[in-house]
mmCIF file of C-alpha atoms and ligand atoms in Angstrom:
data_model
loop_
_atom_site.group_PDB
_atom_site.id
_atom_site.type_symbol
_atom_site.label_atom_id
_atom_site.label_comp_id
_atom_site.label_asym_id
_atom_site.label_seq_id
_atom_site.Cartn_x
_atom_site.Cartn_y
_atom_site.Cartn_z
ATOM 1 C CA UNK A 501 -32.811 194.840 -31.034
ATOM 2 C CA UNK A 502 -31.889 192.370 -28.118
ATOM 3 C CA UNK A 503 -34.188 189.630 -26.739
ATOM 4 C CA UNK A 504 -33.499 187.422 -23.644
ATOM 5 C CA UNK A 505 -34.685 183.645 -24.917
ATOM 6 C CA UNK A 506 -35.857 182.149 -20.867
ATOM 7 C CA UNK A 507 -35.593 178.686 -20.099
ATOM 8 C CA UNK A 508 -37.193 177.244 -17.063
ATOM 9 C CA UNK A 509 -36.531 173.787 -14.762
ATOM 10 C CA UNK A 510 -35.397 170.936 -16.566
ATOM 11 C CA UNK A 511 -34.824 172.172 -20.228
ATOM 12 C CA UNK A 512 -31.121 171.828 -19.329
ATOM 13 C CA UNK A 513 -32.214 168.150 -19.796
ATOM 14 C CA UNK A 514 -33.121 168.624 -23.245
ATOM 15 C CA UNK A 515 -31.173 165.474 -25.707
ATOM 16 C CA UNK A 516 -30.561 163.666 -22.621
ATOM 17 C CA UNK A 517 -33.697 161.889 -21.757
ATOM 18 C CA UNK A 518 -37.738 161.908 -23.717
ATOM 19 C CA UNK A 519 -37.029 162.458 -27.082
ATOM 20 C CA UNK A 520 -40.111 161.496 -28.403
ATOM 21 C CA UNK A 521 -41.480 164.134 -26.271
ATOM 22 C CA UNK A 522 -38.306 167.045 -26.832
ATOM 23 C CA UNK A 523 -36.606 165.825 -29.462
ATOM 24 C CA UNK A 524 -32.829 165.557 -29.436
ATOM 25 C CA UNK A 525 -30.940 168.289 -29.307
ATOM 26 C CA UNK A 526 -29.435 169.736 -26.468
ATOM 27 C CA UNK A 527 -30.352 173.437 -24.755
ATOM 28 C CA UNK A 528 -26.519 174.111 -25.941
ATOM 29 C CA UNK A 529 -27.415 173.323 -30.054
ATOM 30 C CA UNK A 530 -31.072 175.423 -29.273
ATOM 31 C CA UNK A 531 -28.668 178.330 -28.101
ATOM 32 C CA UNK A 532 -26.124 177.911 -31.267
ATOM 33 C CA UNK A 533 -29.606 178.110 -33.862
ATOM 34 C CA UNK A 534 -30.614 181.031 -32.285
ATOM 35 C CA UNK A 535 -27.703 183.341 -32.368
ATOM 36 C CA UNK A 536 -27.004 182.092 -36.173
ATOM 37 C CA UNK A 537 -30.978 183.141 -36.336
ATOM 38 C CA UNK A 538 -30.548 186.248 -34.919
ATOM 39 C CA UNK A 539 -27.766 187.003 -36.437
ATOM 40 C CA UNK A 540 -29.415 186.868 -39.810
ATOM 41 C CA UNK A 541 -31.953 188.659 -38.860
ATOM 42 C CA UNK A 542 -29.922 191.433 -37.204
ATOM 43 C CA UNK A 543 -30.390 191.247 -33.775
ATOM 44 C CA UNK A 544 -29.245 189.942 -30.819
ATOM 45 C CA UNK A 545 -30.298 186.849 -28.450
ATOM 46 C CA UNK A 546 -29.192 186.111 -24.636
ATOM 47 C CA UNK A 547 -29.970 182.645 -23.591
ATOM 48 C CA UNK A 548 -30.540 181.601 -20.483
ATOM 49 C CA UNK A 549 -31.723 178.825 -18.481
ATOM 50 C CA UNK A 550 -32.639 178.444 -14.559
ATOM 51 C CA UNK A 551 -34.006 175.499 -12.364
ATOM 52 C CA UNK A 552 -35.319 178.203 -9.765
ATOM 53 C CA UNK A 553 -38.653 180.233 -10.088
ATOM 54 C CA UNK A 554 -36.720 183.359 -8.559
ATOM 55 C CA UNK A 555 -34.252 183.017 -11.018
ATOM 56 C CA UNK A 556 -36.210 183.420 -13.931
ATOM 57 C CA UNK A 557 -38.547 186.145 -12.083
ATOM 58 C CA UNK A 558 -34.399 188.066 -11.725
ATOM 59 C CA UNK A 559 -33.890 186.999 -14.941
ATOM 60 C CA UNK A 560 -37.084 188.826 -16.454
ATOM 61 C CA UNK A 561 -36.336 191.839 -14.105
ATOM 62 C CA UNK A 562 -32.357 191.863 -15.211
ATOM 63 C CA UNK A 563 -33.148 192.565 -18.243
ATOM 64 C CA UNK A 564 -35.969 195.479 -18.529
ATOM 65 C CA UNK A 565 -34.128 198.180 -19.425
ATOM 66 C CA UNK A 566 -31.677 196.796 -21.838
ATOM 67 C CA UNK A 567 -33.928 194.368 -23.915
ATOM 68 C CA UNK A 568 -36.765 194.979 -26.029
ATOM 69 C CA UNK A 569 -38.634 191.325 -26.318
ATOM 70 C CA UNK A 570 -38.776 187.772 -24.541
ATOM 71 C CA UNK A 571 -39.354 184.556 -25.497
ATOM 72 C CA UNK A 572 -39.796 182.251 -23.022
ATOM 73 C CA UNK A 573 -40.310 178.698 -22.083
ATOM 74 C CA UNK A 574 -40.595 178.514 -18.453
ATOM 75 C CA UNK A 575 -41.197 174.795 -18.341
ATOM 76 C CA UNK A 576 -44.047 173.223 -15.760
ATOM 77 C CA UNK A 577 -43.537 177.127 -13.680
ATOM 78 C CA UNK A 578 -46.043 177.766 -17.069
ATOM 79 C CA UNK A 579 -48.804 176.189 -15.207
ATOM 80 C CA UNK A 580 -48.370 176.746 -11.780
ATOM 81 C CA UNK A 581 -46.284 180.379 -11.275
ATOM 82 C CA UNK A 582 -48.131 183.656 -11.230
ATOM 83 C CA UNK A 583 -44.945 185.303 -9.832
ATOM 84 C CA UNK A 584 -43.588 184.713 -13.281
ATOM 85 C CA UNK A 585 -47.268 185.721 -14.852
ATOM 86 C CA UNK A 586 -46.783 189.286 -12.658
ATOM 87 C CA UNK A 587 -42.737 189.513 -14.039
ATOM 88 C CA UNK A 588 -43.814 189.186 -17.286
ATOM 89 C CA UNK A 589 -46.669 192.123 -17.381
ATOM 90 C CA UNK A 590 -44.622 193.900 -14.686
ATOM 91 C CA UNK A 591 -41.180 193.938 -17.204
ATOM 92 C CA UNK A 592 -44.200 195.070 -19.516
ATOM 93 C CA UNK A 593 -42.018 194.092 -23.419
ATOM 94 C CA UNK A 594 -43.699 192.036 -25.948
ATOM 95 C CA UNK A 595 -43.741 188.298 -24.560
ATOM 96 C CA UNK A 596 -43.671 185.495 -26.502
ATOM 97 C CA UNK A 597 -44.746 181.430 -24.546
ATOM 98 C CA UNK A 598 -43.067 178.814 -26.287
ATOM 99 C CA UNK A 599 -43.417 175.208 -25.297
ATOM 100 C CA UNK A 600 -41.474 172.353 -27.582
ATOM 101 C CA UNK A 601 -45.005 169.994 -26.525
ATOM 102 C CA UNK A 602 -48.140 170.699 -27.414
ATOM 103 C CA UNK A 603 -49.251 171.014 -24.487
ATOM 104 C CA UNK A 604 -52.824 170.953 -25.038
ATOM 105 C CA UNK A 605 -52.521 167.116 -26.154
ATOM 106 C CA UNK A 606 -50.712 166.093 -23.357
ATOM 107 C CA UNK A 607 -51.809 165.486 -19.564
ATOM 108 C CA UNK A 608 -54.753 167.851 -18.419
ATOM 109 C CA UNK A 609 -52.844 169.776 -15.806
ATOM 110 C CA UNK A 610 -50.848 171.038 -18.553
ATOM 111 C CA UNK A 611 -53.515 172.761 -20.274
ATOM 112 C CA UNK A 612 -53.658 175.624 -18.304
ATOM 113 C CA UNK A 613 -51.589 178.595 -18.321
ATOM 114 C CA UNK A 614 -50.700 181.053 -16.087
ATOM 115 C CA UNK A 615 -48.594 182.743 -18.982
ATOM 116 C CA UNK A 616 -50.690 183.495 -21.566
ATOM 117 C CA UNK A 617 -53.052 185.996 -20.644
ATOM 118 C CA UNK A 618 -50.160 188.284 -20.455
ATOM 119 C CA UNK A 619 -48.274 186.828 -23.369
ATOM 120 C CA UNK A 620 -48.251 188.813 -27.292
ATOM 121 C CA UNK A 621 -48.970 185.280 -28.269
ATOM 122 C CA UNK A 622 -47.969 181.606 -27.970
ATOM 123 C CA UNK A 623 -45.980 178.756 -29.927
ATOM 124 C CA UNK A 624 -46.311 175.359 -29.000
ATOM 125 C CA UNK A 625 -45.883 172.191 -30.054
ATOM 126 C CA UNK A 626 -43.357 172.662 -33.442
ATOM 127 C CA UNK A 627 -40.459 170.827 -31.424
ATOM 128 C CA UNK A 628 -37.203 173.030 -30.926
ATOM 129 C CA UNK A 629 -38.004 174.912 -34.575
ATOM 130 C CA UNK A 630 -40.535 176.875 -32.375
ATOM 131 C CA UNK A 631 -37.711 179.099 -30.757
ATOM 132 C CA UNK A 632 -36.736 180.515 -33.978
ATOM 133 C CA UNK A 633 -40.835 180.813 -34.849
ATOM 134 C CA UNK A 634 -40.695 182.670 -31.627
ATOM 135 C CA UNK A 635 -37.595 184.538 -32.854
ATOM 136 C CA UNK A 636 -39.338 185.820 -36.024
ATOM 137 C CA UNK A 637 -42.316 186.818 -34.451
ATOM 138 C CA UNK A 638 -40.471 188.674 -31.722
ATOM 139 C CA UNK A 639 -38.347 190.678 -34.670
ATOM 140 C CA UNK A 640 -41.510 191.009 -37.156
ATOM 141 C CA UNK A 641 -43.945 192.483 -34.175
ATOM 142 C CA UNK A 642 -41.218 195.068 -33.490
ATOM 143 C CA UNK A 643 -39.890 196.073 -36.976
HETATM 144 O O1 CA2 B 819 -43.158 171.447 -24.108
HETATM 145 C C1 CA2 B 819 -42.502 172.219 -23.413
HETATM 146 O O2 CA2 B 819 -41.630 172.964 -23.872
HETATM 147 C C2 CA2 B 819 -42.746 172.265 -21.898
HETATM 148 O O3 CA2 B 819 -42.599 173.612 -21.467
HETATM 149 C C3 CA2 B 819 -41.662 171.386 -21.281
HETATM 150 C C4 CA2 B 819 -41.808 171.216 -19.770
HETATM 151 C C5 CA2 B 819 -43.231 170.795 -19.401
HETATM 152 O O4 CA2 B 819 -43.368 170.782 -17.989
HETATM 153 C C6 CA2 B 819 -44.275 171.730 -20.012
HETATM 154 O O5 CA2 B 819 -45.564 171.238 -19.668
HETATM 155 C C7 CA2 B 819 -44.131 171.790 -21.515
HETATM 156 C C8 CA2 B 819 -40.851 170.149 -19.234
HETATM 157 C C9 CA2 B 819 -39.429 170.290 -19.649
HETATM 158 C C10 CA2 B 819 -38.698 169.046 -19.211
HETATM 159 O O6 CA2 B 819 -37.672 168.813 -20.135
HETATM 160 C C11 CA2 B 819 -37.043 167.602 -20.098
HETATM 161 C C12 CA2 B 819 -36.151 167.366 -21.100
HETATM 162 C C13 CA2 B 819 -35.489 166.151 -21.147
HETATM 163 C C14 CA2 B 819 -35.714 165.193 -20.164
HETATM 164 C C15 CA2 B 819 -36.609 165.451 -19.150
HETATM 165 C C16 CA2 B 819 -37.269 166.669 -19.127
#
């Protein structure tokens, strides 16, 4: 079982700057945590991160045939993109939104998602321990 873990604009920031908001470690130590996680669970993680909405709409598309789930945070593109909303049900494997934030308690034009509706569910606001929530329930919808 292999699942891409997406990363949109500025998370390549993470530990650098806001970590009241992101906490402190770095996209690099959220990488590390999840292959040790999916190691232990038996699976595999790619991790990847892109500043560009095309990227991450390749990125979804790359992947299609040789991956079986997704997690993805794809940053503010959550609330504006429905390029990445039609990648995600156009790739059509399970789909899992993460945000670091709770976005819901934060400014109002983050509220919204353009993800969800297409999403098998959504983690938010558990710092960087929500990737590996978003790990497990990747792996325990699929087993
Ligand atoms: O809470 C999350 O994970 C977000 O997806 C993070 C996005 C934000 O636009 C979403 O509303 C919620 C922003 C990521 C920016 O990351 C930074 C990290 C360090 C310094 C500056 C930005």
């Amino acid at each position: 079982m292999k699942f891409l873990v997406l990363n949109g604009p500025n998370l390549n920031l993470l530990g650098e700057r806001e970590p009241e908001i992101y906490g402190a470690k770095s996209l690099a130590d959220i990488a590390a945590e999840c292959a040790a996680l999916a190691n232990d669970l038996g699976c595999e993680v790619e991790f990847r991160q892109s500043n560009h909405e095309g990227g991450l709409v390749d990125a979804l598309h790359d992947i299609r045939h040789t991956h079986q789930g997704v997690v993805i945070n794809a940053g503010a593109y959550t609330h504006t993109s429905i390029a990445l909303r039609d990648a995600i049900s156009g790739i059509a494997l399970p789909t899992v939104e993460l945000h670091i934030s709770n976005t819901h308690a934060r400014e109002d034009f983050r509220h919204a998602s353009m993800l969800g509706g297409v999403c098998l569910g959504i983690i938010q606001g558990f710092g960087t321990a929500g990737y590996g929530l978003a790990i497990r329930a990747l792996h325990t919808h699929l087993s």
